[in-house]
PDB file of C-alpha atoms in Angstrom:
ATOM      1  CA  MET A   1      29.622 -21.649 -32.478  1.00 97.00           C
ATOM      2  CA  TYR A   2      27.008 -24.085 -31.524  1.00 99.00           C
ATOM      3  CA  PHE A   3      25.463 -26.529 -34.102  1.00 99.00           C
ATOM      4  CA  PRO A   4      22.630 -28.583 -32.376  1.00 99.00           C
ATOM      5  CA  PHE A   5      21.830 -31.483 -34.713  1.00 98.00           C
ATOM      6  CA  LEU A   6      18.021 -32.166 -35.061  1.00 98.00           C
ATOM      7  CA  TYR A   7      15.752 -34.416 -36.835  1.00 95.00           C
ATOM      8  CA  GLY A   8      13.187 -32.538 -38.791  1.00 92.00           C
ATOM      9  CA  ARG A   9      10.031 -33.331 -37.062  1.00 93.00           C
ATOM     10  CA  GLY A  10       7.349 -30.890 -36.109  1.00 93.00           C
ATOM     11  CA  ALA A  11       8.606 -30.480 -32.553  1.00 96.00           C
ATOM     12  CA  GLU A  12      12.169 -29.866 -33.577  1.00 97.00           C
ATOM     13  CA  LEU A  13      11.256 -27.441 -36.344  1.00 98.00           C
ATOM     14  CA  LEU A  14       8.750 -25.429 -34.048  1.00 98.00           C
ATOM     15  CA  ALA A  15      11.568 -25.261 -31.413  1.00 98.00           C
ATOM     16  CA  ILE A  16      13.595 -23.529 -33.894  1.00 98.00           C
ATOM     17  CA  ARG A  17      10.842 -21.081 -34.840  1.00 98.00           C
ATOM     18  CA  SER A  18      10.058 -20.393 -31.033  1.00 97.00           C
ATOM     19  CA  LEU A  19      13.879 -19.704 -30.529  1.00 98.00           C
ATOM     20  CA  LEU A  20      13.355 -16.979 -33.328  1.00 98.00           C
ATOM     21  CA  ARG A  21      11.158 -15.107 -31.333  1.00 96.00           C
ATOM     22  CA  ASP A  22      13.181 -14.956 -28.120  1.00 96.00           C
ATOM     23  CA  PRO A  23      15.419 -11.850 -28.056  1.00 95.00           C
ATOM     24  CA  ARG A  24      18.731 -13.546 -26.803  1.00 95.00           C
ATOM     25  CA  ASP A  25      21.688 -13.489 -28.812  1.00 94.00           C
ATOM     26  CA  ARG A  26      21.919 -15.992 -31.452  1.00 97.00           C
ATOM     27  CA  SER A  27      24.766 -15.140 -33.135  1.00 96.00           C
ATOM     28  CA  ALA A  28      26.584 -18.262 -31.925  1.00 98.00           C
ATOM     29  CA  LEU A  29      23.694 -20.470 -33.079  1.00 99.00           C
ATOM     30  CA  VAL A  30      23.806 -22.718 -36.165  1.00 99.00           C
ATOM     31  CA  PRO A  31      21.123 -25.601 -36.036  1.00 99.00           C
ATOM     32  CA  ILE A  32      21.388 -28.591 -38.250  1.00 99.00           C
ATOM     33  CA  VAL A  33      18.154 -30.187 -39.472  1.00 98.00           C
ATOM     34  CA  GLU A  34      18.277 -33.694 -41.056  1.00 96.00           C
ATOM     35  CA  PRO A  35      14.873 -33.946 -42.753  1.00 94.00           C
ATOM     36  CA  VAL A  36      12.746 -37.317 -42.102  1.00 92.00           C
ATOM     37  CA  ASN A  37       9.445 -36.673 -43.527  1.00 91.00           C
ATOM     38  CA  ALA A  38       8.374 -36.267 -47.183  1.00 87.00           C
ATOM     39  CA  ASN A  39       6.013 -33.553 -46.559  1.00 91.00           C
ATOM     40  CA  ILE A  40       8.243 -30.416 -47.181  1.00 91.00           C
ATOM     41  CA  ALA A  41       5.787 -27.776 -45.871  1.00 92.00           C
ATOM     42  CA  PRO A  42       6.871 -27.609 -42.164  1.00 95.00           C
ATOM     43  CA  LEU A  43      10.516 -27.470 -43.341  1.00 95.00           C
ATOM     44  CA  ARG A  44       9.513 -24.651 -45.772  1.00 94.00           C
ATOM     45  CA  ARG A  45       7.798 -22.589 -42.783  1.00 96.00           C
ATOM     46  CA  CYS A  46      10.842 -22.860 -40.626  1.00 96.00           C
ATOM     47  CA  LEU A  47      13.187 -21.918 -43.414  1.00 96.00           C
ATOM     48  CA  ASP A  48      11.059 -18.866 -44.137  1.00 96.00           C
ATOM     49  CA  ALA A  49      10.900 -17.850 -40.710  1.00 97.00           C
ATOM     50  CA  CYS A  50      14.825 -18.422 -40.269  1.00 97.00           C
ATOM     51  CA  GLU A  51      15.288 -16.160 -43.423  1.00 96.00           C
ATOM     52  CA  GLU A  52      13.160 -13.467 -42.203  1.00 96.00           C
ATOM     53  CA  ALA A  53      14.952 -13.423 -38.789  1.00 97.00           C
ATOM     54  CA  GLY A  54      18.323 -13.717 -40.394  1.00 96.00           C
ATOM     55  CA  GLN A  55      19.082 -17.232 -38.652  1.00 98.00           C
ATOM     56  CA  PRO A  56      21.595 -19.351 -40.210  1.00 98.00           C
ATOM     57  CA  VAL A  57      20.426 -23.117 -40.569  1.00 98.00           C
ATOM     58  CA  VAL A  58      22.019 -26.205 -42.176  1.00 98.00           C
ATOM     59  CA  VAL A  59      19.837 -28.588 -43.884  1.00 97.00           C
ATOM     60  CA  VAL A  60      20.735 -32.133 -45.147  1.00 96.00           C
ATOM     61  CA  VAL A  61      19.735 -32.505 -48.814  1.00 94.00           C
ATOM     62  CA  ASN A  62      20.574 -36.156 -48.927  1.00 92.00           C
ATOM     63  CA  PRO A  63      18.437 -37.563 -46.154  1.00 90.00           C
ATOM     64  CA  GLY A  64      17.657 -41.266 -45.803  1.00 82.00           C
ATOM     65  CA  ARG A  65      15.691 -41.817 -42.626  1.00 84.00           C
ATOM     66  CA  HIS A  66      12.218 -42.684 -42.038  1.00 81.00           C
ATOM     67  CA  GLN A  67       9.936 -41.609 -44.859  1.00 81.00           C
ATOM     68  CA  LEU A  68      12.894 -40.549 -46.953  1.00 76.00           C
ATOM     69  CA  ALA A  69      14.502 -43.892 -46.746  1.00 82.00           C
ATOM     70  CA  ASN A  70      12.268 -44.476 -49.903  1.00 84.00           C
ATOM     71  CA  PRO A  71      14.369 -43.551 -52.879  1.00 83.00           C
ATOM     72  CA  GLY A  72      11.220 -42.173 -54.855  1.00 81.00           C
ATOM     73  CA  GLU A  73       9.951 -39.985 -51.772  1.00 84.00           C
ATOM     74  CA  ALA A  74      13.530 -38.755 -51.538  1.00 82.00           C
ATOM     75  CA  ARG A  75      13.806 -37.735 -55.136  1.00 84.00           C
ATOM     76  CA  GLY A  76      10.608 -35.889 -54.955  1.00 84.00           C
ATOM     77  CA  TRP A  77      11.733 -34.375 -51.633  1.00 85.00           C
ATOM     78  CA  PHE A  78      14.890 -33.130 -53.316  1.00 83.00           C
ATOM     79  CA  ARG A  79      13.393 -31.210 -56.022  1.00 85.00           C
ATOM     80  CA  GLU A  80      11.108 -29.413 -53.457  1.00 87.00           C
ATOM     81  CA  ALA A  81      13.958 -28.815 -51.215  1.00 85.00           C
ATOM     82  CA  VAL A  82      16.355 -27.173 -53.775  1.00 84.00           C
ATOM     83  CA  GLU A  83      13.428 -24.698 -54.581  1.00 84.00           C
ATOM     84  CA  GLY A  84      13.102 -24.113 -50.809  1.00 86.00           C
ATOM     85  CA  LEU A  85      16.826 -23.435 -50.400  1.00 89.00           C
ATOM     86  CA  GLU A  86      17.139 -21.037 -53.301  1.00 87.00           C
ATOM     87  CA  ALA A  87      14.394 -19.031 -51.602  1.00 88.00           C
ATOM     88  CA  CYS A  88      16.381 -18.967 -48.404  1.00 92.00           C
ATOM     89  CA  PRO A  89      20.052 -17.489 -48.734  1.00 94.00           C
ATOM     90  CA  SER A  90      20.346 -18.116 -45.012  1.00 95.00           C
ATOM     91  CA  ALA A  91      20.278 -21.670 -45.318  1.00 96.00           C
ATOM     92  CA  TYR A  92      23.288 -23.959 -45.845  1.00 97.00           C
ATOM     93  CA  PRO A  93      22.626 -26.908 -47.868  1.00 96.00           C
ATOM     94  CA  ALA A  94      24.672 -30.024 -46.466  1.00 96.00           C
ATOM     95  CA  PHE A  95      25.647 -33.252 -47.854  1.00 95.00           C
ATOM     96  CA  ARG A  96      25.885 -36.085 -45.282  1.00 95.00           C
ATOM     97  CA  THR A  97      28.600 -38.861 -46.181  1.00 94.00           C
ATOM     98  CA  ASN A  98      28.474 -42.430 -45.064  1.00 93.00           C
ATOM     99  CA  ASP A  99      30.661 -45.502 -45.639  1.00 94.00           C
ATOM    100  CA  ARG A 100      29.476 -45.579 -49.315  1.00 92.00           C
ATOM    101  CA  THR A 101      29.946 -42.234 -50.309  1.00 92.00           C
ATOM    102  CA  SER A 102      31.856 -41.347 -53.596  1.00 93.00           C
ATOM    103  CA  LEU A 103      33.603 -38.186 -54.395  1.00 94.00           C
ATOM    104  CA  ALA A 104      31.454 -38.030 -57.574  1.00 94.00           C
ATOM    105  CA  ALA A 105      28.251 -37.887 -55.209  1.00 91.00           C
ATOM    106  CA  ALA A 106      29.742 -35.419 -52.894  1.00 91.00           C
ATOM    107  CA  ASN A 107      30.672 -33.252 -55.986  1.00 91.00           C
ATOM    108  CA  ALA A 108      27.356 -33.459 -57.227  1.00 90.00           C
ATOM    109  CA  VAL A 109      25.637 -31.880 -54.368  1.00 86.00           C
ATOM    110  CA  LEU A 110      28.201 -29.213 -54.341  1.00 86.00           C
ATOM    111  CA  ASN A 111      27.688 -28.508 -57.944  1.00 89.00           C
ATOM    112  CA  ALA A 112      23.708 -28.534 -57.328  1.00 88.00           C
ATOM    113  CA  PHE A 113      24.347 -25.308 -55.688  1.00 89.00           C
ATOM    114  CA  PRO A 114      26.891 -23.211 -57.529  1.00 87.00           C
ATOM    115  CA  GLU A 115      26.378 -19.799 -55.834  1.00 85.00           C
ATOM    116  CA  ARG A 116      26.080 -21.289 -52.313  1.00 91.00           C
ATOM    117  CA  GLU A 117      28.402 -22.202 -49.537  1.00 95.00           C
ATOM    118  CA  VAL A 118      27.638 -25.731 -48.565  1.00 96.00           C
ATOM    119  CA  VAL A 119      28.218 -27.921 -45.365  1.00 97.00           C
ATOM    120  CA  LEU A 120      29.717 -31.358 -45.521  1.00 97.00           C
ATOM    121  CA  ILE A 121      28.715 -33.839 -42.675  1.00 97.00           C
ATOM    122  CA  HIS A 122      31.046 -36.552 -42.195  1.00 97.00           C
ATOM    123  CA  GLY A 123      29.103 -39.365 -41.139  1.00 94.00           C
ATOM    124  CA  GLY A 124      31.317 -42.265 -42.565  1.00 94.00           C
ATOM    125  CA  ALA A 125      34.467 -43.280 -44.083  1.00 92.00           C
ATOM    126  CA  GLY A 126      33.621 -43.741 -47.649  1.00 93.00           C
ATOM    127  CA  LEU A 127      36.093 -40.990 -48.992  1.00 93.00           C
ATOM    128  CA  GLY A 128      39.498 -41.881 -49.224  1.00 93.00           C
ATOM    129  CA  ASP A 129      42.265 -39.877 -47.800  1.00 95.00           C
ATOM    130  CA  GLN A 130      43.331 -38.268 -51.034  1.00 95.00           C
ATOM    131  CA  GLU A 131      39.536 -37.673 -51.717  1.00 95.00           C
ATOM    132  CA  LEU A 132      39.043 -35.978 -48.243  1.00 94.00           C
ATOM    133  CA  ARG A 133      42.077 -33.822 -48.838  1.00 95.00           C
ATOM    134  CA  GLN A 134      40.479 -32.779 -51.894  1.00 94.00           C
ATOM    135  CA  VAL A 135      37.188 -31.609 -50.478  1.00 94.00           C
ATOM    136  CA  ALA A 136      38.940 -30.133 -47.404  1.00 95.00           C
ATOM    137  CA  ARG A 137      40.631 -27.630 -49.841  1.00 94.00           C
ATOM    138  CA  ASP A 138      37.272 -26.851 -51.463  1.00 94.00           C
ATOM    139  CA  PRO A 139      36.536 -23.124 -50.865  1.00 94.00           C
ATOM    140  CA  ARG A 140      32.871 -23.761 -51.289  1.00 94.00           C
ATOM    141  CA  VAL A 141      32.629 -25.643 -47.972  1.00 96.00           C
ATOM    142  CA  ALA A 142      31.770 -23.379 -44.983  1.00 97.00           C
ATOM    143  CA  TRP A 143      32.155 -26.031 -42.321  1.00 98.00           C
ATOM    144  CA  HIS A 144      33.081 -29.556 -42.053  1.00 98.00           C
ATOM    145  CA  VAL A 145      30.808 -31.399 -39.298  1.00 98.00           C
ATOM    146  CA  VAL A 146      31.930 -34.390 -37.951  1.00 98.00           C
ATOM    147  CA  LEU A 147      29.414 -36.689 -36.503  1.00 96.00           C
ATOM    148  CA  ASP A 148      31.738 -38.463 -33.746  1.00 93.00           C
ATOM    149  CA  GLY A 149      32.767 -42.209 -33.989  1.00 90.00           C
ATOM    150  CA  THR A 150      31.750 -42.636 -37.612  1.00 93.00           C
ATOM    151  CA  CYS A 151      35.022 -41.610 -39.371  1.00 91.00           C
ATOM    152  CA  PRO A 152      38.502 -42.291 -38.133  1.00 92.00           C
ATOM    153  CA  ALA A 153      40.570 -39.739 -36.335  1.00 92.00           C
ATOM    154  CA  ARG A 154      43.134 -39.950 -39.012  1.00 93.00           C
ATOM    155  CA  GLN A 155      40.633 -38.547 -41.395  1.00 93.00           C
ATOM    156  CA  GLN A 156      39.465 -35.881 -39.034  1.00 93.00           C
ATOM    157  CA  ASP A 157      42.883 -34.711 -38.971  1.00 94.00           C
ATOM    158  CA  LEU A 158      42.772 -33.990 -42.470  1.00 95.00           C
ATOM    159  CA  LEU A 159      39.990 -31.394 -42.219  1.00 96.00           C
ATOM    160  CA  PRO A 160      40.747 -27.635 -41.849  1.00 96.00           C
ATOM    161  CA  GLY A 161      40.641 -26.936 -37.909  1.00 95.00           C
ATOM    162  CA  GLY A 162      39.158 -23.528 -38.666  1.00 96.00           C
ATOM    163  CA  LYS A 163      36.028 -25.018 -40.458  1.00 98.00           C
ATOM    164  CA  LYS A 164      35.843 -28.187 -38.310  1.00 98.00           C
ATOM    165  CA  VAL A 165      32.665 -28.859 -36.107  1.00 98.00           C
ATOM    166  CA  VAL A 166      32.392 -32.092 -33.977  1.00 97.00           C
ATOM    167  CA  VAL A 167      28.995 -33.260 -33.054  1.00 98.00           C
ATOM    168  CA  ARG A 168      28.912 -35.794 -29.913  1.00 97.00           C
ATOM    169  CA  ASP A 169      25.929 -37.610 -28.747  1.00 96.00           C
ATOM    170  CA  ARG A 170      26.276 -36.645 -24.942  1.00 94.00           C
ATOM    171  CA  PHE A 171      22.868 -38.046 -23.855  1.00 96.00           C
ATOM    172  CA  ARG A 172      22.726 -41.417 -22.018  1.00 94.00           C
ATOM    173  CA  LYS A 173      19.355 -42.910 -23.632  1.00 93.00           C
ATOM    174  CA  LEU A 174      17.317 -45.335 -21.360  1.00 94.00           C
ATOM    175  CA  ASP A 175      14.652 -47.516 -22.607  1.00 91.00           C
ATOM    176  CA  ARG A 176      12.328 -46.318 -20.149  1.00 94.00           C
ATOM    177  CA  ASN A 177      11.551 -42.868 -18.748  1.00 95.00           C
ATOM    178  CA  ALA A 178      10.994 -44.253 -15.327  1.00 95.00           C
ATOM    179  CA  ASP A 179      14.756 -45.393 -15.001  1.00 96.00           C
ATOM    180  CA  TYR A 180      16.046 -41.694 -15.475  1.00 97.00           C
ATOM    181  CA  ALA A 181      16.836 -40.181 -12.094  1.00 96.00           C
ATOM    182  CA  GLY A 182      19.272 -37.371 -10.562  1.00 97.00           C
ATOM    183  CA  THR A 183      21.977 -35.298 -12.322  1.00 98.00           C
ATOM    184  CA  GLU A 184      24.866 -36.424 -14.670  1.00 97.00           C
ATOM    185  CA  PHE A 185      27.626 -34.675 -16.637  1.00 98.00           C
ATOM    186  CA  PHE A 186      26.491 -33.824 -20.162  1.00 97.00           C
ATOM    187  CA  THR A 187      29.549 -31.690 -21.905  1.00 97.00           C
ATOM    188  CA  ASP A 188      32.396 -29.233 -21.560  1.00 97.00           C
ATOM    189  CA  GLN A 189      32.511 -28.584 -25.325  1.00 96.00           C
ATOM    190  CA  HIS A 190      31.268 -25.098 -24.782  1.00 97.00           C
ATOM    191  CA  ARG A 191      34.713 -24.614 -23.014  1.00 95.00           C
ATOM    192  CA  THR A 192      37.066 -26.991 -25.110  1.00 94.00           C
ATOM    193  CA  PHE A 193      35.967 -26.465 -28.854  1.00 96.00           C
ATOM    194  CA  PRO A 194      38.741 -24.053 -29.805  1.00 94.00           C
ATOM    195  CA  PRO A 195      40.482 -24.168 -32.080  1.00 94.00           C
ATOM    196  CA  HIS A 196      37.551 -25.700 -34.082  1.00 96.00           C
ATOM    197  CA  ALA A 197      35.016 -23.754 -35.586  1.00 97.00           C
ATOM    198  CA  GLY A 198      32.244 -25.031 -33.175  1.00 98.00           C
ATOM    199  CA  PHE A 199      30.677 -27.925 -31.402  1.00 98.00           C
ATOM    200  CA  GLY A 200      27.316 -29.751 -31.502  1.00 98.00           C
ATOM    201  CA  ASP A 201      25.381 -32.289 -29.753  1.00 98.00           C
ATOM    202  CA  TYR A 202      21.991 -34.163 -30.248  1.00 97.00           C
ATOM    203  CA  LEU A 203      20.533 -32.397 -27.444  1.00 97.00           C
ATOM    204  CA  CYS A 204      18.673 -34.116 -24.789  1.00 94.00           C
ATOM    205  CA  LEU A 205      17.222 -36.394 -27.447  1.00 92.00           C
ATOM    206  CA  GLY A 206      20.284 -38.492 -28.758  1.00 92.00           C
ATOM    207  CA  SER A 207      21.457 -39.595 -32.076  1.00 90.00           C
ATOM    208  CA  GLU A 208      19.271 -42.666 -32.260  1.00 87.00           C
ATOM    209  CA  PHE A 209      16.118 -41.896 -34.726  1.00 84.00           C
ATOM    210  CA  LYS A 210      12.844 -43.460 -33.603  1.00 82.00           C
ATOM    211  CA  SER A 211       9.647 -42.826 -35.614  1.00 77.00           C
ATOM    212  CA  GLY A 212       7.237 -42.882 -32.852  1.00 71.00           C
ATOM    213  CA  GLY A 213       6.570 -44.563 -29.280  1.00 69.00           C
ATOM    214  CA  SER A 214       4.021 -46.080 -27.438  1.00 73.00           C
ATOM    215  CA  THR A 215       2.167 -44.350 -24.313  1.00 82.00           C
ATOM    216  CA  PRO A 216       4.716 -43.946 -21.586  1.00 89.00           C
ATOM    217  CA  GLY A 217       4.488 -45.314 -18.295  1.00 92.00           C
ATOM    218  CA  ALA A 218       6.302 -42.262 -17.010  1.00 96.00           C
ATOM    219  CA  VAL A 219       6.967 -38.751 -18.382  1.00 97.00           C
ATOM    220  CA  ALA A 220      10.430 -37.236 -18.082  1.00 98.00           C
ATOM    221  CA  ILE A 221      11.868 -33.870 -18.797  1.00 98.00           C
ATOM    222  CA  HIS A 222      15.825 -33.683 -19.042  1.00 98.00           C
ATOM    223  CA  GLY A 223      16.927 -30.177 -18.032  1.00 98.00           C
ATOM    224  CA  VAL A 224      20.414 -29.151 -18.825  1.00 99.00           C
ATOM    225  CA  PHE A 225      22.084 -26.616 -16.234  1.00 99.00           C
ATOM    226  CA  LYS A 226      25.463 -25.275 -15.618  1.00 98.00           C
ATOM    227  CA  ASN A 227      27.383 -26.692 -12.868  1.00 98.00           C
ATOM    228  CA  PRO A 228      28.084 -23.907 -10.427  1.00 97.00           C
ATOM    229  CA  LEU A 229      31.436 -25.965  -9.253  1.00 96.00           C
ATOM    230  CA  ASN A 230      33.230 -26.031 -12.594  1.00 95.00           C
ATOM    231  CA  GLY A 231      30.858 -24.413 -15.366  1.00 96.00           C
ATOM    232  CA  ASP A 232      30.365 -27.562 -17.247  1.00 98.00           C
ATOM    233  CA  VAL A 233      27.030 -28.380 -18.470  1.00 98.00           C
ATOM    234  CA  TRP A 234      25.070 -31.216 -16.522  1.00 98.00           C
ATOM    235  CA  VAL A 235      21.316 -32.645 -17.251  1.00 98.00           C
ATOM    236  CA  GLU A 236      18.989 -33.353 -14.394  1.00 99.00           C
ATOM    237  CA  HIS A 237      16.243 -35.825 -14.958  1.00 98.00           C
ATOM    238  CA  PHE A 238      12.849 -34.659 -13.838  1.00 99.00           C
ATOM    239  CA  VAL A 239      10.350 -37.860 -13.755  1.00 98.00           C
ATOM    240  CA  SER A 240       6.894 -37.912 -13.044  1.00 98.00           C
ATOM    241  CA  ASP A 241       5.874 -39.431  -9.341  1.00 96.00           C
ATOM    242  CA  ASP A 242       3.593 -42.059 -11.136  1.00 94.00           C
ATOM    243  CA  ARG A 243       5.661 -44.261 -13.415  1.00 92.00           C
ATOM    244  CA  ASP A 244       3.602 -47.036 -14.149  1.00 86.00           C
ATOM    245  CA  ARG A 245       1.603 -47.183 -17.307  1.00 86.00           C
ATOM    246  CA  ASN A 246      -1.445 -48.346 -15.217  1.00 82.00           C
ATOM    247  CA  ASP A 247      -1.193 -45.309 -12.947  1.00 88.00           C
ATOM    248  CA  GLY A 248      -2.646 -42.106 -13.537  1.00 88.00           C
ATOM    249  CA  ASP A 249      -2.856 -40.694 -17.080  1.00 93.00           C
ATOM    250  CA  VAL A 250      -0.038 -39.105 -19.410  1.00 96.00           C
ATOM    251  CA  ALA A 251      -1.478 -35.407 -18.596  1.00 97.00           C
ATOM    252  CA  SER A 252      -1.286 -35.845 -14.906  1.00 97.00           C
ATOM    253  CA  LYS A 253       2.444 -37.379 -15.169  1.00 97.00           C
ATOM    254  CA  PHE A 254       3.593 -34.332 -17.487  1.00 98.00           C
ATOM    255  CA  LEU A 255       2.488 -31.883 -14.936  1.00 98.00           C
ATOM    256  CA  GLN A 256       4.169 -33.892 -11.981  1.00 98.00           C
ATOM    257  CA  ALA A 257       7.464 -33.745 -13.843  1.00 98.00           C
ATOM    258  CA  ALA A 258       6.918 -30.059 -14.778  1.00 99.00           C
ATOM    259  CA  ALA A 259       6.239 -29.060 -11.214  1.00 99.00           C
ATOM    260  CA  HIS A 260       9.617 -30.721 -10.443  1.00 98.00           C
ATOM    261  CA  PHE A 261      11.390 -28.981 -13.112  1.00 99.00           C
ATOM    262  CA  VAL A 262       9.942 -25.606 -12.330  1.00 99.00           C
ATOM    263  CA  ARG A 263      10.757 -25.707  -8.625  1.00 99.00           C
ATOM    264  CA  ALA A 264      14.354 -26.614  -9.317  1.00 98.00           C
ATOM    265  CA  ALA A 265      14.824 -23.798 -11.774  1.00 98.00           C
ATOM    266  CA  ARG A 266      13.239 -21.263  -9.317  1.00 98.00           C
ATOM    267  CA  ARG A 267      15.641 -22.274  -6.522  1.00 98.00           C
ATOM    268  CA  ARG A 268      18.784 -22.412  -9.039  1.00 98.00           C
ATOM    269  CA  PRO A 269      18.367 -19.570 -11.425  1.00 98.00           C
ATOM    270  CA  ARG A 270      21.991 -19.014 -11.874  1.00 98.00           C
ATOM    271  CA  GLU A 271      22.207 -22.666 -13.107  1.00 98.00           C
ATOM    272  CA  PHE A 272      19.068 -23.085 -15.115  1.00 99.00           C
ATOM    273  CA  GLY A 273      19.019 -19.508 -16.338  1.00 98.00           C
ATOM    274  CA  ALA A 274      15.573 -17.789 -17.588  1.00 98.00           C
ATOM    275  CA  ASN A 275      14.087 -18.513 -21.172  1.00 98.00           C
ATOM    276  CA  PRO A 276      10.696 -19.111 -22.757  1.00 98.00           C
ATOM    277  CA  ALA A 277      10.752 -22.899 -22.140  1.00 98.00           C
ATOM    278  CA  LEU A 278      11.085 -22.421 -18.521  1.00 99.00           C
ATOM    279  CA  ASN A 279       8.454 -19.602 -18.825  1.00 98.00           C
ATOM    280  CA  ALA A 280       6.026 -22.131 -20.565  1.00 99.00           C
ATOM    281  CA  TYR A 281       6.677 -24.960 -17.959  1.00 99.00           C
ATOM    282  CA  ALA A 282       5.706 -22.457 -15.035  1.00 99.00           C
ATOM    283  CA  SER A 283       2.459 -21.436 -17.067  1.00 98.00           C
ATOM    284  CA  TYR A 284       1.374 -25.110 -17.429  1.00 99.00           C
ATOM    285  CA  VAL A 285       1.958 -25.911 -13.838  1.00 98.00           C
ATOM    286  CA  ARG A 286       0.268 -22.751 -12.818  1.00 98.00           C
ATOM    287  CA  GLN A 287      -2.910 -23.555 -14.855  1.00 98.00           C
ATOM    288  CA  SER A 288      -2.716 -27.322 -14.666  1.00 98.00           C
ATOM    289  CA  GLN A 289      -2.395 -27.394 -18.594  1.00 98.00           C
ATOM    290  CA  TYR A 290      -1.282 -30.384 -20.443  1.00 98.00           C
ATOM    291  CA  PRO A 291       0.177 -29.253 -23.817  1.00 98.00           C
ATOM    292  CA  GLY A 292       0.860 -32.695 -25.330  1.00 96.00           C
ATOM    293  CA  LEU A 293       4.267 -34.639 -25.351  1.00 96.00           C
ATOM    294  CA  SER A 294       5.287 -32.867 -28.553  1.00 95.00           C
ATOM    295  CA  LYS A 295       5.380 -29.694 -26.695  1.00 98.00           C
ATOM    296  CA  ASN A 296       7.232 -30.875 -23.787  1.00 98.00           C
ATOM    297  CA  LYS A 297       9.773 -32.354 -26.374  1.00 97.00           C
ATOM    298  CA  GLU A 298       9.833 -28.759 -28.175  1.00 98.00           C
ATOM    299  CA  HIS A 299      10.261 -26.993 -24.741  1.00 99.00           C
ATOM    300  CA  GLN A 300      13.306 -29.165 -23.689  1.00 98.00           C
ATOM    301  CA  ILE A 301      14.873 -28.434 -27.013  1.00 98.00           C
ATOM    302  CA  VAL A 302      14.475 -24.706 -26.370  1.00 99.00           C
ATOM    303  CA  HIS A 303      15.725 -24.686 -23.024  1.00 99.00           C
ATOM    304  CA  HIS A 304      19.024 -26.797 -24.101  1.00 99.00           C
ATOM    305  CA  ILE A 305      19.728 -24.404 -26.778  1.00 99.00           C
ATOM    306  CA  CYS A 306      18.935 -21.353 -24.793  1.00 99.00           C
ATOM    307  CA  VAL A 307      21.322 -22.444 -21.708  1.00 99.00           C
ATOM    308  CA  VAL A 308      24.250 -23.409 -24.118  1.00 98.00           C
ATOM    309  CA  LEU A 309      23.800 -19.994 -26.033  1.00 98.00           C
ATOM    310  CA  ASP A 310      23.551 -18.221 -22.517  1.00 98.00           C
ATOM    311  CA  LEU A 311      27.091 -20.070 -21.472  1.00 98.00           C
ATOM    312  CA  LEU A 312      28.682 -18.991 -24.717  1.00 98.00           C
ATOM    313  CA  SER A 313      27.644 -15.319 -24.305  1.00 97.00           C
ATOM    314  CA  GLY A 314      28.533 -15.219 -20.718  1.00 96.00           C
ATOM    315  CA  ALA A 315      24.743 -14.534 -19.723  1.00 96.00           C
ATOM    316  CA  LEU A 316      24.793 -17.551 -17.783  1.00 95.00           C
TER     317      LEU A 316
END
């Protein structure tokens, strides 16, 4: 199963909702959402859509980034989140550990949802080995999600393999869009994750959270594809021709990058597949339409997830 890890901003939540309208097989998909905004309404709309579509989704209930780094905001958000999750049986509440986590804190979240399966996201080594053995035996835990590089391999080995999911950051993030070029290996986890329950990544966004950014000098589209030589997932970087902040505007730069992406996808359909994101990019190029950088991000997420799902199902 595939567990893409997303920070719960507008583009990410809209990408999940967009996938629900696509007819492809989503039985292997379980998105993980870590909320970052105090306004819970967009998340509630996403959860409602997932519930209507029968789409499982994991929601971190102890987030601590961006607006929710404020303890007061986080407490108010948690109260609303509990209500939203109670109305969405297809959602899994998740507790994310860190280097300061206590067993009491983990149990408090488990006990807050007594009638539900929950997910533990292991993002630190705060729990001792004996405590980890205890939660590893807890039948209420549906999956143990390990954020790669955050806890010792010794502790990872204590988790039940049939419930273990390892999320790896496979995206090589650069400071400037203009610096991206060519193709590079992304992952082979879709072929190597057994005997674990599944695998995950941070898509072509990376694990580092940034609350915003300035006007880019270049626009980039990071499109994953199936390497025809070995079946691994690679990523190709499509960058606008104009790469200086003083050259052109963002709209024209987006269309330049999108045109490169569309041409490559048309030439190599057995590598990039077919999905709503590719259709959207083709429409933008055909109509010379600029949807905004947030939509560009949303479409990259949709394309990424569709390619991985198609590889898992054998459609690609």
